[in-house]
Coordinates of N, CA and C and ligand atoms in Angstrom, one line a residue:
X13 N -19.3 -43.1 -134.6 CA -19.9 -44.3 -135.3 C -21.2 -44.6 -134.6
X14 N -22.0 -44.8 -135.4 CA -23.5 -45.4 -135.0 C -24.0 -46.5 -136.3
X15 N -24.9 -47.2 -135.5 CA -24.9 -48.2 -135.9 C -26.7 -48.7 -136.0
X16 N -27.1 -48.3 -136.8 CA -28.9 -48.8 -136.9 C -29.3 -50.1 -137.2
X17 N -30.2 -50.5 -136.5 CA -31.0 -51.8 -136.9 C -32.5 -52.0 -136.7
X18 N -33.3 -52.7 -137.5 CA -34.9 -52.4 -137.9 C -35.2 -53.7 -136.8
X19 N -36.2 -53.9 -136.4 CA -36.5 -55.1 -135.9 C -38.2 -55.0 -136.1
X20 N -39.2 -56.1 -136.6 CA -40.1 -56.3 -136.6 C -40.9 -57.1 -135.5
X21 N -40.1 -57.5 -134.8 CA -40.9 -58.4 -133.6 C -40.3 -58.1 -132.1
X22 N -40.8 -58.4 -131.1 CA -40.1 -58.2 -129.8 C -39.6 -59.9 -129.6
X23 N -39.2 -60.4 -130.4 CA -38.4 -61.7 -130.5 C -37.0 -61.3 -130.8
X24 N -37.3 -60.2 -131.8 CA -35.9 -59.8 -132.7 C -35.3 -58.6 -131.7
X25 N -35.9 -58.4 -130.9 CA -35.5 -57.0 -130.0 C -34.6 -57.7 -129.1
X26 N -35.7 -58.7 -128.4 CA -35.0 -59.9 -127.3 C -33.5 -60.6 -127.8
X27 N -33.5 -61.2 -128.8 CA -32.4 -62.0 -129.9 C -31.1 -60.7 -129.7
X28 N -31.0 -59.7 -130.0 CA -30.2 -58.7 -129.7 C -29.5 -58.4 -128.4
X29 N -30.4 -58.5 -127.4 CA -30.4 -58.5 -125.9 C -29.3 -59.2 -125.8
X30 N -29.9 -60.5 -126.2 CA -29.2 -61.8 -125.9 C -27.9 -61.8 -126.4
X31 N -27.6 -61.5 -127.7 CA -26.2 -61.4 -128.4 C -25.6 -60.7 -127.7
X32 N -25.6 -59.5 -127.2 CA -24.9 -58.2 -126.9 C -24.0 -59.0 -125.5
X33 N -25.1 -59.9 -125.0 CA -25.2 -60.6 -123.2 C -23.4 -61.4 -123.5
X34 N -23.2 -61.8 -124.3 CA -21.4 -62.5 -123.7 C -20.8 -61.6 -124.1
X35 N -21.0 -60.7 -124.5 CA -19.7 -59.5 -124.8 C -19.4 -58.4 -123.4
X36 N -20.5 -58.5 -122.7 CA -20.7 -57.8 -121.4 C -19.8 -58.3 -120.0
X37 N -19.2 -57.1 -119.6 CA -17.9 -57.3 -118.3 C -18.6 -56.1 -117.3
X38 N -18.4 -56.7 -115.8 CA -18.5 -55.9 -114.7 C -18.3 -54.4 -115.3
X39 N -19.1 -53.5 -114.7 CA -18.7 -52.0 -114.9 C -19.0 -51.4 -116.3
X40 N -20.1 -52.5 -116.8 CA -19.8 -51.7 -118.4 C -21.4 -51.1 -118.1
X41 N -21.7 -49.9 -119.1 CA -23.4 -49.2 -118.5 C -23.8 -49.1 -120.2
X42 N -24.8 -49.7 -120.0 CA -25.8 -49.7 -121.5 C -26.7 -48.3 -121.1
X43 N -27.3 -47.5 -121.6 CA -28.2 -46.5 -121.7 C -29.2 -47.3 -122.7
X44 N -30.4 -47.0 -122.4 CA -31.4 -47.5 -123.1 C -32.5 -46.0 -123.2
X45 N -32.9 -45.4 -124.1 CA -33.3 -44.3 -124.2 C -34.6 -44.6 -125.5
X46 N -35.6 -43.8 -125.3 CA -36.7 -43.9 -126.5 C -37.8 -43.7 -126.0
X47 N -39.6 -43.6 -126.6 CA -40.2 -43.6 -126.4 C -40.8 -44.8 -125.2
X48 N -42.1 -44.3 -125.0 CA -42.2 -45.2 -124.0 C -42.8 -46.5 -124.5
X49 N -42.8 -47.7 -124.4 CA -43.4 -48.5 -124.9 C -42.3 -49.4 -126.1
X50 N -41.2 -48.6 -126.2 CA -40.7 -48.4 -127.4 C -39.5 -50.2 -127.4
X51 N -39.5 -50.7 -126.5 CA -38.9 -51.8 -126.1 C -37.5 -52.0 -125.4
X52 N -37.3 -51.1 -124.7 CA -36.4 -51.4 -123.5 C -36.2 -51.9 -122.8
X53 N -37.6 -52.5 -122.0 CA -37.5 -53.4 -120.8 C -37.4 -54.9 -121.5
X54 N -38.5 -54.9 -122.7 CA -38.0 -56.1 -123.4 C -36.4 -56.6 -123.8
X55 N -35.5 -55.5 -124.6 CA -34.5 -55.6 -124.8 C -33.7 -56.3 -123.7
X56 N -33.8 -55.5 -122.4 CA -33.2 -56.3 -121.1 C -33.8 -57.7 -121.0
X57 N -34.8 -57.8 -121.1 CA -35.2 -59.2 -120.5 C -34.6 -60.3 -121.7
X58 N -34.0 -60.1 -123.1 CA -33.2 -60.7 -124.0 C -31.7 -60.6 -122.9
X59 N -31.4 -59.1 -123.0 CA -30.0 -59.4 -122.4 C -29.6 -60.1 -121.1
X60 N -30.6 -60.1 -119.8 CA -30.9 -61.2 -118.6 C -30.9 -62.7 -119.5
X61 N -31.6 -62.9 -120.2 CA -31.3 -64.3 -120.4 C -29.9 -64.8 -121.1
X62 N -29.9 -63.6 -122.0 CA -28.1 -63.8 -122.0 C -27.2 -64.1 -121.5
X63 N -27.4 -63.4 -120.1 CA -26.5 -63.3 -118.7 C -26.5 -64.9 -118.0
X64 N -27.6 -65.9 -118.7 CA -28.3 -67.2 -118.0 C -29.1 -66.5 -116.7
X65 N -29.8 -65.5 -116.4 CA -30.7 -65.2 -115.6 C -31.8 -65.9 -116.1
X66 N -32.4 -66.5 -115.1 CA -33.5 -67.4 -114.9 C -34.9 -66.8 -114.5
X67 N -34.6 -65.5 -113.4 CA -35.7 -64.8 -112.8 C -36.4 -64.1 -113.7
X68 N -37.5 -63.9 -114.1 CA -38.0 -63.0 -114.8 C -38.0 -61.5 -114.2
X69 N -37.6 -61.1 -115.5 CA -37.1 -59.7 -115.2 C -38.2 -59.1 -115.2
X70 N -38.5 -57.8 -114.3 CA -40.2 -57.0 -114.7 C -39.4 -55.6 -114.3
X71 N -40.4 -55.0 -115.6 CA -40.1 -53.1 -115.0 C -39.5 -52.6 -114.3
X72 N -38.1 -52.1 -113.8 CA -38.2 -51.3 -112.4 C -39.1 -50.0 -112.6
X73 N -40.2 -49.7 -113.0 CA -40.5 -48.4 -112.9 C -40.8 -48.0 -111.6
X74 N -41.3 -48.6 -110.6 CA -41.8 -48.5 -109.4 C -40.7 -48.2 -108.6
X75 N -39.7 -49.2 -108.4 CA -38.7 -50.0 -107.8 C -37.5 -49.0 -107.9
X76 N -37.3 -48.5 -109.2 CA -36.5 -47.5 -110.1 C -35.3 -49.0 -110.4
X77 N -34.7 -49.5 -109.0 CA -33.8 -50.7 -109.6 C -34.2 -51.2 -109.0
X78 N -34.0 -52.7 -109.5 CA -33.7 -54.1 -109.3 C -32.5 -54.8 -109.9
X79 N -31.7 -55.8 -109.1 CA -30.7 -56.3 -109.1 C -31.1 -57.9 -109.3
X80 N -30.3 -58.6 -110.0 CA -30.3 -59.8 -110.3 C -29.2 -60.8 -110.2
X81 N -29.1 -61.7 -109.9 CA -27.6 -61.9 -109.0 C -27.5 -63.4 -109.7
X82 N -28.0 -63.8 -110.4 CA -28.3 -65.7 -110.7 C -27.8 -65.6 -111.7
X83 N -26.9 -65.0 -112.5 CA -26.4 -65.2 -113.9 C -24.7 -64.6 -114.3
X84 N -24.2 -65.0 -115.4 CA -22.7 -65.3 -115.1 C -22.1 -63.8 -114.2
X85 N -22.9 -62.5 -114.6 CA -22.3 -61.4 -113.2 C -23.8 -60.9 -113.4
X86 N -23.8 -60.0 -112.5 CA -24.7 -59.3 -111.9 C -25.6 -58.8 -113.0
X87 N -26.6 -58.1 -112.8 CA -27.4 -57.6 -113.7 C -27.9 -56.4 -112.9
X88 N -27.5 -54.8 -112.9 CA -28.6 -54.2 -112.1 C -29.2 -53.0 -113.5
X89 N -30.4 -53.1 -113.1 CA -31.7 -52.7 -114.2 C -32.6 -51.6 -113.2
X90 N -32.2 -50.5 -114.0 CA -32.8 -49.0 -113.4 C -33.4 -48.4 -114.5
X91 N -34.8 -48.0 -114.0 CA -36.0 -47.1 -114.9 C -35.9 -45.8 -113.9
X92 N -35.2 -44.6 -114.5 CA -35.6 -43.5 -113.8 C -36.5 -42.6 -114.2
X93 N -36.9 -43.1 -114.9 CA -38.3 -42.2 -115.3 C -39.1 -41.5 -114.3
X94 N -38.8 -42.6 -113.4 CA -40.4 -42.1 -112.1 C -39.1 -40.8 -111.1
X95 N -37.8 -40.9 -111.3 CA -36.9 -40.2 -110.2 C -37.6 -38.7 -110.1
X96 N -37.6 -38.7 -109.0 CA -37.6 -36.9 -108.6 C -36.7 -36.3 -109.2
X97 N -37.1 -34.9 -109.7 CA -35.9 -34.1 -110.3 C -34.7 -33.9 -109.3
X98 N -33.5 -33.7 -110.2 CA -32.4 -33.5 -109.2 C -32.0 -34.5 -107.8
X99 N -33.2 -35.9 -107.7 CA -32.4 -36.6 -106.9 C -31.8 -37.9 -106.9
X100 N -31.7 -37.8 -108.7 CA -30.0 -38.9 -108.9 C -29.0 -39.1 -108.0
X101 N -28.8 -38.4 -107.5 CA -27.1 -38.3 -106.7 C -27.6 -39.0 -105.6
X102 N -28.7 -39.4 -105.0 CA -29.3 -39.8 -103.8 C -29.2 -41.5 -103.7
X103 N -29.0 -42.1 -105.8 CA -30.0 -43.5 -105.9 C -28.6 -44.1 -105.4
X104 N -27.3 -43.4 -105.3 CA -25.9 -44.1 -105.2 C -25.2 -44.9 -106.7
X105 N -25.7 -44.5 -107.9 CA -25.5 -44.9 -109.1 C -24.4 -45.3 -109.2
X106 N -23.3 -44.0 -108.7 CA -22.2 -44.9 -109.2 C -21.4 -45.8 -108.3
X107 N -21.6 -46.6 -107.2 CA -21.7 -47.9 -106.7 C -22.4 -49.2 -107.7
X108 N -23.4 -48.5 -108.0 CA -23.8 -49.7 -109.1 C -22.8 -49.4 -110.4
X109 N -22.1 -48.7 -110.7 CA -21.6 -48.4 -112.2 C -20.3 -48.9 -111.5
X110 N -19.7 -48.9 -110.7 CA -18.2 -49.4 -110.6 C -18.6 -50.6 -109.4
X111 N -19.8 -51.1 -109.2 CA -20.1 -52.3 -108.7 C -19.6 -53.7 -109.5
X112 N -19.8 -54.9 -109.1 CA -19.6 -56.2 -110.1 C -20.4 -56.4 -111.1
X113 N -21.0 -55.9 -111.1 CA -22.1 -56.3 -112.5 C -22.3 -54.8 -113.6
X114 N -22.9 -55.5 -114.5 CA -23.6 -54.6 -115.9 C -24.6 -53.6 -115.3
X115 N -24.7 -52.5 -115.7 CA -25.8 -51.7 -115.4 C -26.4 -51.3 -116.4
X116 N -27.6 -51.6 -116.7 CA -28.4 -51.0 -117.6 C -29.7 -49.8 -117.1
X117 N -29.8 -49.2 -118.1 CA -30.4 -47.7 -117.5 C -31.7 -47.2 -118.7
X118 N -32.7 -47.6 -118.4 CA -33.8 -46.6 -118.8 C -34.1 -45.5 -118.6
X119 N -34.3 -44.9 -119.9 CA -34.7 -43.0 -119.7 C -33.4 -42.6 -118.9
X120 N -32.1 -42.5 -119.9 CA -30.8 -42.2 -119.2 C -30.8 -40.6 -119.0
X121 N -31.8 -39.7 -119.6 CA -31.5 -38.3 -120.0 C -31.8 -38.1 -118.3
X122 N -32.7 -38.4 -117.6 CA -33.1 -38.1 -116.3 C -32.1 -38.1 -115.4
X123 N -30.8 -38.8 -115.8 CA -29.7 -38.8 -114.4 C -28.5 -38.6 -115.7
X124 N -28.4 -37.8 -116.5 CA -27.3 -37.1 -117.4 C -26.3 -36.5 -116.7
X125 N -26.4 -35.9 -115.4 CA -25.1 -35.5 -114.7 C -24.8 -36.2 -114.0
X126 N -25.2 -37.9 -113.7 CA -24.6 -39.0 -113.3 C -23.6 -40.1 -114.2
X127 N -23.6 -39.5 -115.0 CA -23.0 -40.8 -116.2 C -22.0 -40.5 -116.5
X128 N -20.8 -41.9 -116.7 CA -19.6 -41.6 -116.5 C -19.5 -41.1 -118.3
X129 N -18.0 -41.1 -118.7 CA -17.8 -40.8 -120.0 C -18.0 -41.9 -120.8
X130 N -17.8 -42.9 -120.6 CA -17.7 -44.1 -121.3 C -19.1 -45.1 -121.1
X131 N -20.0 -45.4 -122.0 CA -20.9 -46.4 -122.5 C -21.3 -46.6 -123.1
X132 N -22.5 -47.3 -123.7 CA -23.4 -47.8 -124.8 C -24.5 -47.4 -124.9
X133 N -25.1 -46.3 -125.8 CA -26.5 -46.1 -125.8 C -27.2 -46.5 -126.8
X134 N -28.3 -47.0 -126.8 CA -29.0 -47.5 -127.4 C -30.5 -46.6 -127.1
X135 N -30.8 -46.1 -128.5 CA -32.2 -45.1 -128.9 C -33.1 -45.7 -129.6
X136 N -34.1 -46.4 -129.0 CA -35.1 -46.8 -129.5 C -36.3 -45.9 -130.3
X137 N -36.8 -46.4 -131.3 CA -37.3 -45.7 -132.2 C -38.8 -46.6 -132.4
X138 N -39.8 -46.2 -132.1 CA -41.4 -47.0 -132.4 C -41.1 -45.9 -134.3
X139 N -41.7 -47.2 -135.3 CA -41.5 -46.6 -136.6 C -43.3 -47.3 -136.6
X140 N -44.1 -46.5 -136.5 CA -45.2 -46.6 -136.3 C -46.4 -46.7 -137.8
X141 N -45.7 -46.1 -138.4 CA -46.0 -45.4 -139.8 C -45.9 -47.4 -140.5
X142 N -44.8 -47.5 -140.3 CA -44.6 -48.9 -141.0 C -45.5 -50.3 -140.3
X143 N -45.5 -50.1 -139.1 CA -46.6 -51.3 -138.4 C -46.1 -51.3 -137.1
X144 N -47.3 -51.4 -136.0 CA -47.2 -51.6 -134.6 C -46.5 -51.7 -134.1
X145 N -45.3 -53.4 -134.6 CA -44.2 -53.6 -134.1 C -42.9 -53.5 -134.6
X146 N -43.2 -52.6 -135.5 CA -41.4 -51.9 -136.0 C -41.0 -51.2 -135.1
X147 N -39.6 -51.1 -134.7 CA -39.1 -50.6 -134.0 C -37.2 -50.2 -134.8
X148 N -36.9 -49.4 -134.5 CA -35.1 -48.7 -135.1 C -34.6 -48.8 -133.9
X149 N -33.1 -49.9 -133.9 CA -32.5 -49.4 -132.9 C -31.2 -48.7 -133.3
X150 N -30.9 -47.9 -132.7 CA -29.5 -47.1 -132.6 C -28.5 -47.2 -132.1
X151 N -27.2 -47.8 -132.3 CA -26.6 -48.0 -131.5 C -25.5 -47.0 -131.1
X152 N -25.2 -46.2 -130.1 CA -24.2 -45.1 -130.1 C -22.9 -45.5 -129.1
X153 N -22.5 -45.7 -129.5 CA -20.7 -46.3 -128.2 C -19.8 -45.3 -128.0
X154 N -19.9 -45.1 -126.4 CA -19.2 -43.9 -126.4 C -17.6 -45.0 -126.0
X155 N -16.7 -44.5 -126.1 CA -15.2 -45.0 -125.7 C -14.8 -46.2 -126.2
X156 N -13.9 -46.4 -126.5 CA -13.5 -47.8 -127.1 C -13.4 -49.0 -127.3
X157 N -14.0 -49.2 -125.8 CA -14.4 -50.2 -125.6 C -15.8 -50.8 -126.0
X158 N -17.0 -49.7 -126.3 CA -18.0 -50.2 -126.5 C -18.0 -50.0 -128.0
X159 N -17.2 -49.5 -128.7 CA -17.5 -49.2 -130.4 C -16.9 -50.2 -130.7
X160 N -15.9 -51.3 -129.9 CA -15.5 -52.6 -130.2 C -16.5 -53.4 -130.1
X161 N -17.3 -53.1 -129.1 CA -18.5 -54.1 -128.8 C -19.2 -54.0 -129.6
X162 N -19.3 -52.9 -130.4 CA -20.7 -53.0 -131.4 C -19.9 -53.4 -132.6
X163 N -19.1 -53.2 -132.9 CA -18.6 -53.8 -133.9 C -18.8 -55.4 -133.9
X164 N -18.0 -56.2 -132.6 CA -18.0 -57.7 -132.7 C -19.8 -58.1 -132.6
X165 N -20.7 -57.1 -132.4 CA -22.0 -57.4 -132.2 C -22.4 -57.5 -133.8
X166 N -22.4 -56.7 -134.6 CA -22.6 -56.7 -136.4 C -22.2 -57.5 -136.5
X167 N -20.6 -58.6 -136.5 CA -20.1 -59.4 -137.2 C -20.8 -60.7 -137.1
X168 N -21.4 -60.6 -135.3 CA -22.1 -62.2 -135.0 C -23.4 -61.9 -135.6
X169 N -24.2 -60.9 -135.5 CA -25.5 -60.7 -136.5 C -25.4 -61.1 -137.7
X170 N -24.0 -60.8 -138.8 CA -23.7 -61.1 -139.8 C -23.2 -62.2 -139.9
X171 N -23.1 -63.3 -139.3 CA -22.9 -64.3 -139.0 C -21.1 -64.8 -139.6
X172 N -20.2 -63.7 -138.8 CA -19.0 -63.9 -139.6 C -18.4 -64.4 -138.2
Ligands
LIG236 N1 -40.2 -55.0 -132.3 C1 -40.5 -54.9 -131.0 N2 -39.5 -54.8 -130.0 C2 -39.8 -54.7 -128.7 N3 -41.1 -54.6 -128.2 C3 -42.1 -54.7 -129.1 C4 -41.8 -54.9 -130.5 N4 -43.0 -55.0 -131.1 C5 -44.0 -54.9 -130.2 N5 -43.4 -54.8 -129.0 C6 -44.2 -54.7 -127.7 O1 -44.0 -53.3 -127.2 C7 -44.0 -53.4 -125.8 C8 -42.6 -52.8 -125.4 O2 -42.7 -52.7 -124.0 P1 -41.4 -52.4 -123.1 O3 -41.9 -52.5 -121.7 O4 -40.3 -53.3 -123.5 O5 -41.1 -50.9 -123.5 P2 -40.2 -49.8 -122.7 O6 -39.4 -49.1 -123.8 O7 -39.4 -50.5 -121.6 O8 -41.3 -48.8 -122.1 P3 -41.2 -47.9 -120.8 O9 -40.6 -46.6 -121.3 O10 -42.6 -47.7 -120.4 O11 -40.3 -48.5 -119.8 C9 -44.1 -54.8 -125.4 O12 -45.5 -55.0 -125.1 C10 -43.7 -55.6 -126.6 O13 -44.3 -56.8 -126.7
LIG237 MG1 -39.3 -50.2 -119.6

């Protein structure tokens, strides 16, 4: 099951973030995957306000994570894009994946033999052809728990 949606603004990117934000429990891992630029870190900074995170969220590109602790559970927010090959196993991921909070993960393909069986990826798409700020999101759920999640995510979009 996959699940697409168009977004013209990084308001509508953020708005998604946010929705997704009360359906989220300790231990669950979003994947965020796509071009660069393509609206990932945005998308989190929707889903942190969701969370009631207050702190503004900025890139980990540098950082790789940063952790956020002010909102109803944890928030930890990893860009591995910058990781050395082969030294995922080093960043202690899965402490943060079976830690108290949500993990969300930029450029997931970089630490692919770190990821458990079960989560949410989401494939961002720049649709460039149509205008600047179009963007396709994808939504892919791996285990049953998250193909429920996208499901009750459609119905509140759909406003049922
Ligand atoms: N529909 C949209 N959704 C999200 N961002 C958009 C959209 N339209 C324009 N933008 C702009 O595109 C940029 C997206 O940047 P963002 O840092 O979120 O991307 P990213 O996918 O995290 O990139 P990176 O791979 O470098 O981490 C922002 O400047 C944002 O304002
Ligand atoms: Mg980013």
């Amino acid at each position: 099951m996959t699940v697409t949606v168009k977004v013209s603004t990084p308001e509508e990117t953020m708005t998604i973030g946010q929705q997704i934000a009360p359906l989220l429990a300790p231990k669950d891992i979003i994947l965020l995957d796509g071009d660069l630029g393509a609206g990932k870190t945005t998308f989190t900074k929707g889903l942190a306000a969701g969370l009631g995170i207050k702190r503004n969220v900025k890139s980990p590109t540098f950082t790789i994570i940063r952790e956020y602790q002010d909102g109803r559970i944890p928030l930890y927010h990893m860009d591995v894009y910058r990781l050395e090959d082969g030294s995922g196993d080093e960043l202690g991921l899965e402490e943060y994946f079976n830690g108290d909070g949500v993990s969300v993960v930029e450029w997931s393909k970089f630490v692919a033999d770190e990821l458990p069986a079960d989560y949410l990826r989401i494939a961002f798409k720049r649709l460039d052809d149509l205008g600047e700020n179009q963007r396709e999101l994808t939504f892919e759920p791996h285990g049953e728990r998250f193909v429920a999640m996208v499901k009750q995510l459609q119905e509140k979009r759909h406003g049922k």
